[in-house]
PDB file of C-alpha atoms in Angstrom:
ATOM      1  CA  MET A 296      46.480  37.657  51.848  1.00  0.00           C
ATOM      2  CA  VAL A 297      46.639  41.175  50.430  1.00  0.00           C
ATOM      3  CA  LEU A 298      44.927  43.739  52.648  1.00  0.00           C
ATOM      4  CA  ASP A 299      43.160  46.708  51.080  1.00  0.00           C
ATOM      5  CA  GLN A 300      42.580  50.050  52.805  1.00  0.00           C
ATOM      6  CA  LEU A 301      39.191  48.958  54.175  1.00  0.00           C
ATOM      7  CA  ASP A 302      40.748  45.821  55.687  1.00  0.00           C
ATOM      8  CA  LYS A 303      43.434  47.937  57.317  1.00  0.00           C
ATOM      9  CA  LYS A 304      40.903  50.394  58.728  1.00  0.00           C
ATOM     10  CA  LEU A 305      38.748  47.503  59.965  1.00  0.00           C
ATOM     11  CA  LEU A 306      41.752  45.906  61.676  1.00  0.00           C
ATOM     12  CA  PHE A 307      42.593  49.168  63.417  1.00  0.00           C
ATOM     13  CA  LEU A 308      38.998  49.548  64.618  1.00  0.00           C
ATOM     14  CA  LEU A 309      38.997  45.975  65.933  1.00  0.00           C
ATOM     15  CA  GLN A 310      42.313  46.535  67.726  1.00  0.00           C
ATOM     16  CA  THR A 311      40.913  49.656  69.341  1.00  0.00           C
ATOM     17  CA  ASP A 312      37.641  48.068  70.493  1.00  0.00           C
ATOM     18  CA  THR A 313      36.807  44.493  69.604  1.00  0.00           C
ATOM     19  CA  LYS A 314      33.410  44.756  71.303  1.00  0.00           C
ATOM     20  CA  LYS A 315      32.014  46.992  68.568  1.00  0.00           C
ATOM     21  CA  THR A 316      29.201  45.263  66.755  1.00  0.00           C
ATOM     22  CA  THR A 317      29.394  44.452  63.076  1.00  0.00           C
ATOM     23  CA  LYS A 318      26.715  47.089  62.559  1.00  0.00           C
ATOM     24  CA  GLU A 319      28.776  49.769  64.325  1.00  0.00           C
ATOM     25  CA  LEU A 320      31.817  48.818  62.262  1.00  0.00           C
ATOM     26  CA  SER A 321      29.787  48.875  59.043  1.00  0.00           C
ATOM     27  CA  LEU A 322      28.666  52.442  59.751  1.00  0.00           C
ATOM     28  CA  LYS A 323      32.250  53.599  60.340  1.00  0.00           C
ATOM     29  CA  LEU A 324      33.483  51.874  57.179  1.00  0.00           C
ATOM     30  CA  ASN A 325      30.479  52.691  55.004  1.00  0.00           C
ATOM     31  CA  LEU A 326      30.030  48.994  54.175  1.00  0.00           C
ATOM     32  CA  SER A 327      27.177  46.577  54.639  1.00  0.00           C
ATOM     33  CA  VAL A 328      27.024  44.481  57.812  1.00  0.00           C
ATOM     34  CA  THR A 329      27.482  41.350  55.684  1.00  0.00           C
ATOM     35  CA  ALA A 330      30.586  42.764  53.960  1.00  0.00           C
ATOM     36  CA  VAL A 331      32.176  43.602  57.316  1.00  0.00           C
ATOM     37  CA  TYR A 332      31.316  40.177  58.710  1.00  0.00           C
ATOM     38  CA  GLU A 333      32.814  38.430  55.652  1.00  0.00           C
ATOM     39  CA  ARG A 334      36.000  40.507  55.826  1.00  0.00           C
ATOM     40  CA  ILE A 335      36.450  39.645  59.503  1.00  0.00           C
ATOM     41  CA  LYS A 336      35.834  35.936  58.900  1.00  0.00           C
ATOM     42  CA  LYS A 337      38.300  35.890  55.998  1.00  0.00           C
ATOM     43  CA  MET A 338      41.003  37.571  58.099  1.00  0.00           C
ATOM     44  CA  GLU A 339      40.378  35.048  60.890  1.00  0.00           C
ATOM     45  CA  ARG A 340      40.646  32.123  58.443  1.00  0.00           C
ATOM     46  CA  GLU A 341      43.833  33.537  56.913  1.00  0.00           C
ATOM     47  CA  GLY A 342      45.402  34.048  60.348  1.00  0.00           C
ATOM     48  CA  VAL A 343      45.602  37.837  60.079  1.00  0.00           C
ATOM     49  CA  ILE A 344      43.415  37.975  63.200  1.00  0.00           C
ATOM     50  CA  SER A 345      44.867  35.397  65.544  1.00  0.00           C
ATOM     51  CA  ASN A 346      42.992  35.995  68.784  1.00  0.00           C
ATOM     52  CA  TYR A 347      40.593  38.189  70.761  1.00  0.00           C
ATOM     53  CA  VAL A 348      41.530  39.090  74.335  1.00  0.00           C
ATOM     54  CA  ALA A 349      40.543  41.200  77.330  1.00  0.00           C
ATOM     55  CA  LEU A 350      43.246  43.593  78.501  1.00  0.00           C
ATOM     56  CA  LEU A 351      43.409  43.888  82.275  1.00  0.00           C
ATOM     57  CA  ASN A 352      44.290  46.881  84.429  1.00  0.00           C
ATOM     58  CA  ARG A 353      47.373  45.683  86.361  1.00  0.00           C
ATOM     59  CA  ASN A 354      46.630  48.032  89.267  1.00  0.00           C
ATOM     60  CA  LYS A 355      43.129  46.610  89.755  1.00  0.00           C
ATOM     61  CA  ILE A 356      44.424  43.025  90.010  1.00  0.00           C
ATOM     62  CA  ASP A 357      47.354  43.829  92.321  1.00  0.00           C
ATOM     63  CA  LYS A 358      50.030  43.021  89.722  1.00  0.00           C
ATOM     64  CA  SER A 359      51.502  46.449  89.039  1.00  0.00           C
ATOM     65  CA  PHE A 360      55.220  45.682  89.464  1.00  0.00           C
ATOM     66  CA  VAL A 361      56.673  45.319  85.956  1.00  0.00           C
ATOM     67  CA  VAL A 362      60.178  43.942  85.486  1.00  0.00           C
ATOM     68  CA  PHE A 363      62.244  43.600  82.332  1.00  0.00           C
ATOM     69  CA  CYS A 364      64.757  40.850  82.947  1.00  0.00           C
ATOM     70  CA  HIS A 365      67.688  40.396  80.577  1.00  0.00           C
ATOM     71  CA  ILE A 366      69.027  36.842  80.432  1.00  0.00           C
ATOM     72  CA  LYS A 367      72.390  35.525  79.267  1.00  0.00           C
ATOM     73  CA  LEU A 368      72.700  31.809  78.703  1.00  0.00           C
ATOM     74  CA  VAL A 369      75.931  29.990  79.459  1.00  0.00           C
ATOM     75  CA  GLN A 370      76.097  28.708  75.891  1.00  0.00           C
ATOM     76  CA  HIS A 371      74.285  29.366  72.611  1.00  0.00           C
ATOM     77  CA  SER A 372      73.755  25.814  71.440  1.00  0.00           C
ATOM     78  CA  LYS A 373      70.399  24.842  69.982  1.00  0.00           C
ATOM     79  CA  GLU A 374      69.919  22.407  72.862  1.00  0.00           C
ATOM     80  CA  PHE A 375      70.384  25.150  75.499  1.00  0.00           C
ATOM     81  CA  LEU A 376      68.140  27.620  73.652  1.00  0.00           C
ATOM     82  CA  THR A 377      65.379  25.054  73.177  1.00  0.00           C
ATOM     83  CA  LYS A 378      65.533  23.902  76.790  1.00  0.00           C
ATOM     84  CA  PHE A 379      65.430  27.444  78.165  1.00  0.00           C
ATOM     85  CA  GLU A 380      62.521  28.434  75.898  1.00  0.00           C
ATOM     86  CA  SER A 381      60.479  25.353  76.788  1.00  0.00           C
ATOM     87  CA  GLU A 382      60.949  26.089  80.500  1.00  0.00           C
ATOM     88  CA  VAL A 383      60.399  29.866  80.473  1.00  0.00           C
ATOM     89  CA  VAL A 384      57.054  29.651  78.653  1.00  0.00           C
ATOM     90  CA  GLN A 385      55.749  27.641  81.627  1.00  0.00           C
ATOM     91  CA  LEU A 386      56.275  30.544  84.059  1.00  0.00           C
ATOM     92  CA  ASP A 387      52.987  32.378  84.672  1.00  0.00           C
ATOM     93  CA  GLU A 388      54.725  35.578  85.778  1.00  0.00           C
ATOM     94  CA  VAL A 389      56.441  35.909  82.387  1.00  0.00           C
ATOM     95  CA  LEU A 390      54.110  37.788  80.032  1.00  0.00           C
ATOM     96  CA  GLU A 391      56.527  38.101  77.129  1.00  0.00           C
ATOM     97  CA  CYS A 392      59.827  36.529  76.176  1.00  0.00           C
ATOM     98  CA  PHE A 393      61.967  37.718  73.283  1.00  0.00           C
ATOM     99  CA  HIS A 394      65.085  36.090  71.858  1.00  0.00           C
ATOM    100  CA  VAL A 395      67.272  39.101  71.047  1.00  0.00           C
ATOM    101  CA  SER A 396      70.652  40.063  69.663  1.00  0.00           C
ATOM    102  CA  GLY A 397      73.207  42.124  71.538  1.00  0.00           C
ATOM    103  CA  ASP A 398      74.627  41.765  75.031  1.00  0.00           C
ATOM    104  CA  TYR A 399      71.815  39.481  76.228  1.00  0.00           C
ATOM    105  CA  ASP A 400      70.102  36.454  74.749  1.00  0.00           C
ATOM    106  CA  TYR A 401      66.562  37.013  76.030  1.00  0.00           C
ATOM    107  CA  ILE A 402      64.421  39.785  77.442  1.00  0.00           C
ATOM    108  CA  LEU A 403      61.508  38.815  79.672  1.00  0.00           C
ATOM    109  CA  LYS A 404      58.592  41.014  80.671  1.00  0.00           C
ATOM    110  CA  ILE A 405      57.540  39.889  84.134  1.00  0.00           C
ATOM    111  CA  LEU A 406      54.466  40.949  86.082  1.00  0.00           C
ATOM    112  CA  VAL A 407      54.261  40.520  89.865  1.00  0.00           C
ATOM    113  CA  LYS A 408      52.727  42.259  92.897  1.00  0.00           C
ATOM    114  CA  ASN A 409      55.857  43.877  94.359  1.00  0.00           C
ATOM    115  CA  MET A 410      59.599  43.564  94.929  1.00  0.00           C
ATOM    116  CA  GLU A 411      59.148  40.780  97.478  1.00  0.00           C
ATOM    117  CA  GLU A 412      57.128  38.725  95.013  1.00  0.00           C
ATOM    118  CA  TYR A 413      59.764  39.344  92.329  1.00  0.00           C
ATOM    119  CA  ARG A 414      62.513  38.161  94.673  1.00  0.00           C
ATOM    120  CA  GLU A 415      60.524  35.001  95.402  1.00  0.00           C
ATOM    121  CA  PHE A 416      60.021  34.460  91.664  1.00  0.00           C
ATOM    122  CA  MET A 417      63.747  34.895  90.996  1.00  0.00           C
ATOM    123  CA  VAL A 418      64.838  32.564  93.804  1.00  0.00           C
ATOM    124  CA  THR A 419      62.293  29.783  93.392  1.00  0.00           C
ATOM    125  CA  LYS A 420      61.531  29.823  89.665  1.00  0.00           C
ATOM    126  CA  LEU A 421      63.701  31.804  87.276  1.00  0.00           C
ATOM    127  CA  THR A 422      67.146  30.960  88.644  1.00  0.00           C
ATOM    128  CA  THR A 423      66.218  27.275  88.789  1.00  0.00           C
ATOM    129  CA  LEU A 424      65.983  27.165  84.975  1.00  0.00           C
ATOM    130  CA  GLN A 425      68.882  25.384  83.346  1.00  0.00           C
ATOM    131  CA  HIS A 426      71.592  27.128  81.333  1.00  0.00           C
ATOM    132  CA  ILE A 427      71.130  30.683  82.705  1.00  0.00           C
ATOM    133  CA  GLY A 428      74.511  32.361  83.011  1.00  0.00           C
ATOM    134  CA  SER A 429      73.368  35.733  84.330  1.00  0.00           C
ATOM    135  CA  THR A 430      70.369  38.000  84.754  1.00  0.00           C
ATOM    136  CA  HIS A 431      69.949  41.763  84.789  1.00  0.00           C
ATOM    137  CA  SER A 432      66.670  43.247  86.023  1.00  0.00           C
ATOM    138  CA  THR A 433      65.205  46.647  85.188  1.00  0.00           C
ATOM    139  CA  PHE A 434      62.094  47.914  86.962  1.00  0.00           C
ATOM    140  CA  MET A 435      59.397  50.056  85.382  1.00  0.00           C
ATOM    141  CA  ILE A 436      59.079  53.476  87.012  1.00  0.00           C
ATOM    142  CA  GLY A 437      56.181  54.732  84.925  1.00  0.00           C
ATOM    143  CA  GLU A 438      54.300  53.814  81.797  1.00  0.00           C
ATOM    144  CA  VAL A 439      54.561  56.336  78.975  1.00  0.00           C
ATOM    145  CA  LYS A 440      52.846  54.335  76.230  1.00  0.00           C
ATOM    146  CA  ASN A 441      51.265  50.908  76.224  1.00  0.00           C
ATOM    147  CA  THR A 442      49.135  49.891  73.281  1.00  0.00           C
ATOM    148  CA  THR A 443      48.328  46.773  71.333  1.00  0.00           C
ATOM    149  CA  ALA A 444      46.849  48.678  68.385  1.00  0.00           C
ATOM    150  CA  PHE A 445      48.890  49.765  65.374  1.00  0.00           C
ATOM    151  CA  LYS A 446      48.068  51.012  61.912  1.00  0.00           C
ATOM    152  CA  LEU A 447      49.102  49.056  58.856  1.00  0.00           C
TER     153      LEU A 447
END
C-alpha cells in the first residue's frame, strides 16, 4: 500500500491519540468523516494499522523498575534460537525481546516492581530457560524519551 501525505498525517494523529473521533480527525485533515473512516479501514485491512492499545503509567501500577537484559546463548543454532524465543515470549515480565547483532544475541526489556522482584524473576524464570550462556543487566535510571508515535 502506498501512503499519501494525508494517510501519513492521519497515522500520526492516531498514534498521538487514538481516542479522537472520526469527526475530530476529519476537521484536522480537512476531509469528510466518511473519507477519514474509509482511510482508517483500508489501513487496518492492509495491516498498516495492526492494533490499538492503552498505554499504562508504570508508576501507577507499581511496575516502575525497568531492566534491559542482554542475553548470550551458548550456541547459535536454529534449534537453540527457536527454543529460546518460544520460551521467552511466555514470560509476562518481558515487554520486548530483540534478536540483535554484536556482543549479545538478544536484548530484553523487562518490567518489574523493584530489585527484589527482578532477582526473583532472574532466579526462578529467566535463568531456567535453556541455552542461555550469560546475561548482563542494565537498570534504567531515568526516562528521557518514551514514545510510540513517529512520523512517516
